[in-house]
Every structure is written in structure tokens, then in C-alpha cells.
Coordinates of N, CA and C in Angstrom, one line a residue:
X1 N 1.2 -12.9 -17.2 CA 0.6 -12.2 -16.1 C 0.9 -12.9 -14.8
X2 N 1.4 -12.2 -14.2 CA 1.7 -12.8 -12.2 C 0.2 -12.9 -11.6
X3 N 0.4 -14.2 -10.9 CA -1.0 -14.1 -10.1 C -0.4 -13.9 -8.9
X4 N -1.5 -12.8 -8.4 CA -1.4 -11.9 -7.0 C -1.7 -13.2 -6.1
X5 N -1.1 -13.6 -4.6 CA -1.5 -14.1 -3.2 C -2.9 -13.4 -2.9
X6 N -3.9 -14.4 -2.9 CA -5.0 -14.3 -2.1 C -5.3 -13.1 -0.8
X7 N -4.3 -12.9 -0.1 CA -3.7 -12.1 0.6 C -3.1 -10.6 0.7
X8 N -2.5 -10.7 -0.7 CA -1.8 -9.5 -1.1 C -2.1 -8.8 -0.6
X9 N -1.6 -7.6 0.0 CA -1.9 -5.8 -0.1 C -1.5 -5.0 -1.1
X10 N -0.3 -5.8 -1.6 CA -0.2 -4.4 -2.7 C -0.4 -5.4 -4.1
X11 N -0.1 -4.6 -4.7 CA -0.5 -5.1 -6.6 C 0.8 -4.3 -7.1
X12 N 1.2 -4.9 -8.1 CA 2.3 -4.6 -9.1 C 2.5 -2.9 -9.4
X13 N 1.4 -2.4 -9.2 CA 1.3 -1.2 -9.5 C 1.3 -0.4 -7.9
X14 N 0.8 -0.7 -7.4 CA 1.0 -0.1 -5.8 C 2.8 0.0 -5.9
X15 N 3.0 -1.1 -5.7 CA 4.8 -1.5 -5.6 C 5.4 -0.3 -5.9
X16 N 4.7 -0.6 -7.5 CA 5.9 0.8 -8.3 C 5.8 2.1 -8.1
X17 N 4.4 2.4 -7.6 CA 4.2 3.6 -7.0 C 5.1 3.9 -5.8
X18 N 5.3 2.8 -5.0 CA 6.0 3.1 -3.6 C 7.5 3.2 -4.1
X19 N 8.0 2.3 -4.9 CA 9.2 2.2 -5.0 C 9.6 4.0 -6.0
X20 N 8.8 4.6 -6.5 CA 9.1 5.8 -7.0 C 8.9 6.9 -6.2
X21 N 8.1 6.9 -4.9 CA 7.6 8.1 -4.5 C 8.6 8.2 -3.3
X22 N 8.5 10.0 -3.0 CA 9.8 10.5 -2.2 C 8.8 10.8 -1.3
X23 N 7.6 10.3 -0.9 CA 6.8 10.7 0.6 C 7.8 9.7 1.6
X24 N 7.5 10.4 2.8 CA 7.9 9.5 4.0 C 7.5 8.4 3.9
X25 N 8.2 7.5 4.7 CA 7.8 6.0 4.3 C 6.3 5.8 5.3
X26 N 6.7 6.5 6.3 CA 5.3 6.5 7.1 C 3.6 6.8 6.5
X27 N 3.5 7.5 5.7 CA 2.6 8.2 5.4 C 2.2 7.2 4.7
X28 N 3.5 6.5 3.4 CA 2.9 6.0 2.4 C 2.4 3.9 2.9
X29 N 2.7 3.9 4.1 CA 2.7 2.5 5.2 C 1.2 2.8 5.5
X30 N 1.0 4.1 5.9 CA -1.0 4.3 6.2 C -1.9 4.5 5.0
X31 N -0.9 5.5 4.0 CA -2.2 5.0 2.7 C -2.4 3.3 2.1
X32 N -1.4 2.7 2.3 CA -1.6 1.8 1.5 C -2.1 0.3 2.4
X33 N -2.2 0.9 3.7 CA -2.3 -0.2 4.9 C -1.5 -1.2 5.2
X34 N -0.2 -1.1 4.9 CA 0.9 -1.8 5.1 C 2.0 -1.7 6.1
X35 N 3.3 -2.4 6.5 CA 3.8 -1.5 7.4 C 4.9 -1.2 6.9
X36 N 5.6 -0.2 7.6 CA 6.8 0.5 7.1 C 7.8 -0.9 6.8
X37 N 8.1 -2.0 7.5 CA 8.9 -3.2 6.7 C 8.6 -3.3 5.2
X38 N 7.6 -3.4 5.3 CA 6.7 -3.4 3.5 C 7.2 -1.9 2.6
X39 N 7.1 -0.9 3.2 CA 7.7 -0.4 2.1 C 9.2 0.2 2.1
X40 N 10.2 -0.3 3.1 CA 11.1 -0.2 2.9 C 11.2 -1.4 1.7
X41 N 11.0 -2.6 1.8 CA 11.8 -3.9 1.1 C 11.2 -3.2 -0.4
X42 N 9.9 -2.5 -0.6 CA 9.3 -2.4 -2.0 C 10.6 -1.2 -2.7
X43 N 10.9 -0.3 -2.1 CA 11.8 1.2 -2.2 C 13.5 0.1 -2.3
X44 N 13.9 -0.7 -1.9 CA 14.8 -1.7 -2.1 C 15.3 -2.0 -3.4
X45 N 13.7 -2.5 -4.5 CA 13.7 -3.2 -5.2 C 13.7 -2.9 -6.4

């Protein structure tokens, strides 16, 4: 098991959800409280 950063916003499962979904990246930067850098690098990977 990965241990998550004290810090984290997202969790292993957020990730995957981002890296699968075809919403704008904007929308899914406000549901997840992250910023659009964050889920372009997740959609990358």
C-alpha cells in the first residue's frame, strides 16, 4: 500500500478518476480543489 503525503489532495483513486474522465479540465480542478496544473500532469499519466 502507498502512503499518501500528509498534504495530499488527491488519493490514488481521485487520480484515476481524473485521468479517465472527458469533463473539462476546469470543472474537474473545482470539484476536486486542485488546479488545472494538477490535473493536466494526472490526465498525462
Amino acid at each position: 500500500m502507498h502512503s499518501l503525503h500528509p498534504q495530499a489532495r488527491t488519493t490514488p483513486a481521485v487520480r484515476q478518476e481524473i485521468a479517465r474522465s472527458r469533463e473539462p479540465t476546469g470543472v474537474l480542478a473545482k470539484r476536486f480543489s486542485v488546479s488545472t496544473e494538477t490535473i493536466r500532469k494526472w490526465r498525462k499519466r
